[in-house]
CSV table of C-alpha atoms in Angstrom, one decimal:
chain,number,residue,atom,x,y,z
A,1,MET,CA,166.4,71.6,42.2
A,2,LYS,CA,162.7,70.9,41.8
A,3,ILE,CA,161.8,74.1,43.6
A,4,ARG,CA,164.2,76.1,41.4
A,5,PHE,CA,162.7,74.6,38.3
A,6,LEU,CA,159.2,75.4,39.5
A,7,LEU,CA,160.2,79.0,40.3
A,8,ALA,CA,161.8,79.5,36.9
A,9,LEU,CA,158.8,78.0,35.2
A,10,GLU,CA,156.5,80.4,37.1
A,11,ARG,CA,158.6,83.4,36.1
A,12,LYS,CA,158.6,82.3,32.5
A,13,PHE,CA,154.8,81.9,32.6
A,14,ARG,CA,154.4,85.4,34.2
A,15,ASN,CA,156.6,86.9,31.5
A,16,LEU,CA,154.6,85.2,28.7
A,17,ARG,CA,151.3,86.3,30.3
A,18,ARG,CA,152.6,89.9,30.5
A,19,LYS,CA,153.9,89.8,27.0
A,20,TYR,CA,150.6,88.6,25.5
A,21,ALA,CA,148.2,90.2,27.9
A,22,HIS,CA,147.0,92.8,25.4
A,23,ILE,CA,145.7,89.9,23.2
A,24,LEU,CA,143.9,88.3,26.1
A,25,TYR,CA,142.3,91.6,26.9
A,26,ALA,CA,141.3,92.4,23.3
A,27,GLY,CA,138.0,94.4,23.0
A,28,LYS,CA,136.5,97.9,22.6
A,29,SER,CA,135.2,98.8,26.1
A,30,VAL,CA,138.2,100.8,27.4
A,31,TYR,CA,140.9,103.0,25.8
A,32,CYS,CA,144.5,103.8,26.6
A,33,PRO,CA,145.8,107.0,24.9
A,34,ILE,CA,149.4,106.1,25.7
A,35,CYS,CA,149.5,103.1,23.3
A,36,ASP,CA,146.4,104.2,21.4
A,37,GLN,CA,144.6,100.8,21.8
A,38,THR,CA,141.3,99.6,23.1
A,39,PHE,CA,140.6,96.6,25.3
A,40,ARG,CA,137.6,94.8,26.9
A,41,LYS,CA,139.0,96.0,30.2
A,42,PHE,CA,142.2,97.0,32.0
A,43,LYS,CA,144.1,94.8,34.4
A,44,PRO,CA,143.5,95.2,38.1
A,45,ALA,CA,145.9,96.9,40.5
A,46,GLY,CA,146.3,97.1,44.3
A,47,ARG,CA,145.2,94.6,46.9
A,48,SER,CA,142.3,93.9,49.3
A,49,LYS,CA,140.0,96.9,49.7
A,50,TYR,CA,142.4,99.1,47.6
A,51,LYS,CA,142.1,96.8,44.6
A,52,ARG,CA,141.1,98.7,41.4
A,53,PRO,CA,139.5,96.4,38.8
A,54,ASN,CA,140.2,98.7,35.8
A,55,SER,CA,143.6,100.2,36.2
A,56,VAL,CA,146.6,98.9,34.3
A,57,CYS,CA,146.9,98.9,30.5
A,58,PRO,CA,147.6,95.3,29.3
A,59,LYS,CA,149.9,96.7,26.5
A,60,CYS,CA,151.9,99.6,28.0
A,61,ALA,CA,151.3,99.1,31.7
A,62,GLY,CA,150.1,102.7,32.1
A,63,ARG,CA,147.8,103.4,35.1
A,64,GLU,CA,145.0,105.9,35.5
A,65,ARG,CA,147.4,108.8,36.5
A,66,ASP,CA,149.7,108.0,33.6
A,67,ARG,CA,146.8,108.2,31.1
A,68,VAL,CA,145.8,111.6,32.4
A,69,MET,CA,149.4,112.9,32.2
A,70,HIS,CA,149.8,111.6,28.7
A,71,LEU,CA,146.8,113.8,27.6
A,72,PHE,CA,148.2,116.7,29.7
A,73,PHE,CA,151.6,116.6,27.9
A,74,ALA,CA,150.0,116.2,24.5
A,75,GLU,CA,148.0,119.4,25.1
A,76,LYS,CA,150.6,121.5,27.0
A,77,LYS,CA,154.0,120.3,25.8
A,78,GLU,CA,154.8,123.4,23.9
A,79,VAL,CA,153.8,125.6,26.8
A,80,LEU,CA,156.0,123.6,29.2
A,81,ARG,CA,159.0,123.2,26.9
A,82,ARG,CA,162.3,124.9,27.8
A,83,LYS,CA,165.1,125.5,25.3
A,84,GLN,CA,167.7,124.2,27.8
A,85,CYS,CA,166.1,121.4,29.8
A,86,ARG,CA,167.7,119.0,32.2
A,87,LEU,CA,165.0,116.7,33.5
A,88,LEU,CA,164.8,114.5,36.6
A,89,HIS,CA,162.3,111.6,36.6
A,90,ILE,CA,161.9,110.1,40.1
A,91,ALA,CA,160.8,106.4,40.3
A,92,PRO,CA,160.2,106.4,36.6
A,93,GLU,CA,157.2,105.0,34.9
A,94,PRO,CA,158.3,103.5,31.5
A,95,CYS,CA,155.1,104.5,29.8
A,96,VAL,CA,155.7,108.2,30.7
A,97,VAL,CA,159.3,108.3,29.6
A,98,PRO,CA,158.6,109.1,25.9
A,99,ASN,CA,156.7,112.3,26.9
A,100,LEU,CA,159.5,113.4,29.2
A,101,LEU,CA,162.3,112.6,26.7
A,102,GLU,CA,160.6,115.1,24.3
A,103,LEU,CA,161.0,117.8,26.9
A,104,ALA,CA,164.5,116.8,28.1
A,105,THR,CA,166.5,118.7,25.4
A,106,GLN,CA,169.7,118.6,27.3
A,107,GLN,CA,169.7,115.7,29.8
A,108,TYR,CA,167.3,113.1,31.1
A,109,VAL,CA,168.0,111.5,34.5
A,110,SER,CA,166.0,108.7,36.1
A,111,GLY,CA,166.4,107.6,39.7
A,112,ASP,CA,165.0,105.4,42.4
A,113,LEU,CA,166.0,104.1,45.8
A,114,VAL,CA,166.1,100.4,45.1
A,115,ARG,CA,165.3,99.8,41.4
A,116,ASN,CA,168.1,98.7,39.0
A,117,ASP,CA,166.5,99.9,35.8
A,118,VAL,CA,167.4,103.6,36.5
A,119,LEU,CA,170.4,105.7,35.7
A,120,ILE,CA,171.1,106.6,39.3
A,121,GLN,CA,170.0,105.0,42.6
A,122,PHE,CA,169.3,107.7,45.2
A,123,ASP,CA,167.2,108.6,48.2
A,124,ILE,CA,164.7,111.4,47.4
A,125,GLN,CA,165.3,112.7,50.9
A,126,ALA,CA,168.9,113.5,50.0
A,127,LEU,CA,169.3,114.0,46.2
A,128,PRO,CA,172.9,113.7,45.0
A,129,PHE,CA,172.7,116.8,42.8
A,130,SER,CA,173.8,120.4,43.1
A,131,ASP,CA,171.4,123.3,43.6
A,132,GLN,CA,169.2,124.2,40.6
A,133,SER,CA,170.4,121.1,38.6
A,134,PHE,CA,167.1,120.6,36.7
A,135,GLU,CA,164.6,122.6,34.8
A,136,VAL,CA,162.0,119.9,35.2
A,137,VAL,CA,161.3,117.4,37.9
A,138,TYR,CA,158.6,114.7,37.6
A,139,CYS,CA,157.5,112.8,40.8
A,140,SER,CA,154.3,110.8,40.7
A,141,HIS,CA,152.9,108.7,43.6
A,142,VAL,CA,156.2,108.6,45.5
A,143,LEU,CA,155.9,110.9,48.5
A,144,GLN,CA,153.2,108.8,50.2
A,145,ALA,CA,155.8,106.1,50.8
A,146,VAL,CA,158.7,108.4,51.9
A,147,GLU,CA,159.4,108.6,55.6
A,148,ASP,CA,160.1,112.3,55.7
A,149,ASP,CA,158.2,114.0,52.9
A,150,ASP,CA,159.2,117.5,54.1
A,151,LYS,CA,162.8,116.6,53.3
A,152,ALA,CA,161.9,115.1,50.0
A,153,LEU,CA,160.0,118.3,48.9
A,154,ALA,CA,162.8,120.5,50.2
A,155,GLU,CA,165.2,118.5,48.0
A,156,ILE,CA,162.9,118.8,44.9
A,157,SER,CA,162.8,122.6,45.6
A,158,ARG,CA,166.6,122.7,46.0
A,159,VAL,CA,167.5,121.0,42.7
A,160,LEU,CA,164.8,122.8,40.7
A,161,SER,CA,166.0,125.8,38.7
A,162,SER,CA,164.5,129.2,39.3
A,163,ASN,CA,162.7,129.1,36.0
A,164,GLY,CA,161.9,125.4,36.1
A,165,TRP,CA,158.7,123.5,37.0
A,166,ALA,CA,157.8,120.2,38.7
A,167,ILE,CA,154.9,117.9,38.5
A,168,VAL,CA,154.0,116.3,41.9
A,169,ASN,CA,151.2,113.7,42.0
A,170,VAL,CA,150.1,112.1,45.3
A,171,PRO,CA,147.2,109.8,46.4
A,172,CYS,CA,144.6,112.2,48.0
A,173,ARG,CA,141.4,111.6,49.9
A,174,GLY,CA,139.5,114.0,52.0
A,175,ALA,CA,140.7,117.3,53.6
A,176,SER,CA,143.4,116.2,56.0
A,177,THR,CA,146.6,114.1,55.5
A,178,ARG,CA,146.6,110.9,57.5
A,179,GLU,CA,149.8,109.3,58.7
A,180,PHE,CA,150.2,105.5,59.0
A,181,HIS,CA,152.7,102.9,60.1
A,182,ALA,CA,154.1,101.4,56.9
A,183,GLY,CA,153.1,97.8,56.5
A,184,GLY,CA,151.2,97.6,59.7
A,185,ASP,CA,148.0,99.6,59.2
A,186,GLU,CA,145.0,98.1,57.4
A,187,ALA,CA,143.7,101.7,56.8
A,188,ALA,CA,146.3,102.2,54.1
A,189,PRO,CA,148.1,100.1,51.4
A,190,ALA,CA,151.2,98.2,52.6
A,191,ASP,CA,153.8,100.6,51.3
A,192,PHE,CA,152.1,103.8,52.3
A,193,VAL,CA,153.1,105.9,55.4
A,194,ARG,CA,150.4,108.5,54.6
A,195,ILE,CA,147.4,109.4,52.4
A,196,TYR,CA,147.3,113.0,51.6
A,197,GLY,CA,144.4,115.4,51.9
A,198,SER,CA,143.7,118.6,50.2
A,199,ASP,CA,145.9,120.3,52.8
A,200,PHE,CA,148.9,119.0,50.7
A,201,THR,CA,148.6,122.3,48.8
A,202,GLU,CA,149.6,124.2,52.0
A,203,LYS,CA,152.6,121.9,52.4
A,204,LEU,CA,153.8,122.8,48.8
A,205,VAL,CA,153.3,126.5,49.5
A,206,GLN,CA,155.3,126.2,52.7
A,207,LYS,CA,158.2,124.8,50.7
A,208,GLY,CA,158.2,128.0,48.6
A,209,PHE,CA,156.3,126.7,45.6
A,210,ASN,CA,153.7,128.5,43.6
A,211,VAL,CA,151.1,125.9,42.8
A,212,VAL,CA,148.6,125.2,40.0
A,213,PRO,CA,146.4,122.1,40.6
A,214,ILE,CA,145.8,119.9,37.5
A,215,THR,CA,142.4,118.2,37.5
A,216,MET,CA,141.4,115.4,35.2
A,217,HIS,CA,138.2,117.3,34.4
A,218,GLU,CA,140.3,120.0,32.8
A,219,ILE,CA,142.1,117.5,30.7
A,220,ALA,CA,139.7,114.7,29.8
A,221,SER,CA,136.0,114.9,28.8
A,222,ASP,CA,133.4,112.9,30.6
A,223,GLU,CA,133.5,110.3,27.8
A,224,GLU,CA,137.3,110.1,27.9
A,225,GLN,CA,137.2,109.6,31.7
A,226,ARG,CA,134.7,106.8,31.2
A,227,MET,CA,136.7,105.1,28.4
A,228,MET,CA,140.0,105.5,30.3
A,229,CYS,CA,138.4,104.4,33.7
A,230,LEU,CA,139.5,107.5,35.5
A,231,SER,CA,138.4,108.6,39.0
A,232,ALA,CA,139.6,111.3,41.4
A,233,GLU,CA,140.9,108.6,43.8
A,234,SER,CA,142.7,106.6,41.2
A,235,VAL,CA,144.3,109.5,39.5
A,236,GLY,CA,145.4,111.3,42.7
A,237,ALA,CA,146.0,115.0,43.2
A,238,ILE,CA,148.3,116.5,40.5
A,239,TYR,CA,150.1,119.8,41.0
A,240,LEU,CA,152.3,121.9,38.7
A,241,VAL,CA,154.7,123.8,40.9
A,242,GLN,CA,157.3,126.5,40.3
A,243,HIS,CA,159.5,128.9,42.3
A,244,GLY,CA,158.3,131.9,40.4
A,245,ALA,CA,154.7,133.0,39.8
A,246,VAL,CA,152.7,130.6,37.8
A,247,ASP,CA,150.6,132.2,35.1
A,248,ASP,CA,147.3,130.2,34.6
A,249,CYS,CA,146.9,131.7,31.1
A,250,HIS,CA,150.4,130.7,30.2
A,251,LEU,CA,149.7,127.1,31.4
A,252,ALA,CA,146.5,127.1,29.4
A,253,GLY,CA,148.6,127.7,26.3
A,254,ASP,CA,147.6,131.3,25.5
A,255,GLU,CA,151.2,132.4,25.4
A,256,GLN,CA,154.4,131.1,23.9
A,257,SER,CA,156.8,129.0,25.9
A,258,THR,CA,159.8,130.7,27.7
A,259,ASP,CA,163.4,129.7,28.0
């Protein structure tokens, strides 16, 4: 009984700390565009040598990659919009959901392998949807923890409509992808089975995608990167992919959106 009481007390304390963290972190040194607030610093993320001291927003829990994508959607949303849009959000980040709901004019579906706060539980290596079920798929920092990422990418390709697009974001360091034993290799975080290299682009092309890399330098100024604590390693490698040809000018917003 005493142990149960202590565990319940610990959970209550953690919840209170999470709820009021933005007050404890009050300040003007860093900025989160998702919740439009400043703080003296962001909360840390990761463990051991992978710990990042300025990562998680104390208010909305957005991480570096989420802050970049918020700016991206704010700038490109009209270009990316589809009149009929069914959207699949894999391992959903709550702070990104409002951006994606604006795009999902017809249906929004969230899913994860183990989480209960999603609409559907599924394995990304065997998605329970018919071919071309979605006009948009969003998959950020998931593939590095998937046993067979070839199957996962093939499934994303299968469920994506011919005129749709997907955002795929992965941890990326160096030129070549490195494979690890999950939970047993100090060279990678505990849940990783790989860290991608720039050769990930080739893997996307092999799966039949046309690829446009999205860099934080195209989205955020040097001052914004400093205030939002962004780095290439913390943000990861972000790609917009489609089955058809991707028009860079169209992505840049020089044309009107298509159906």
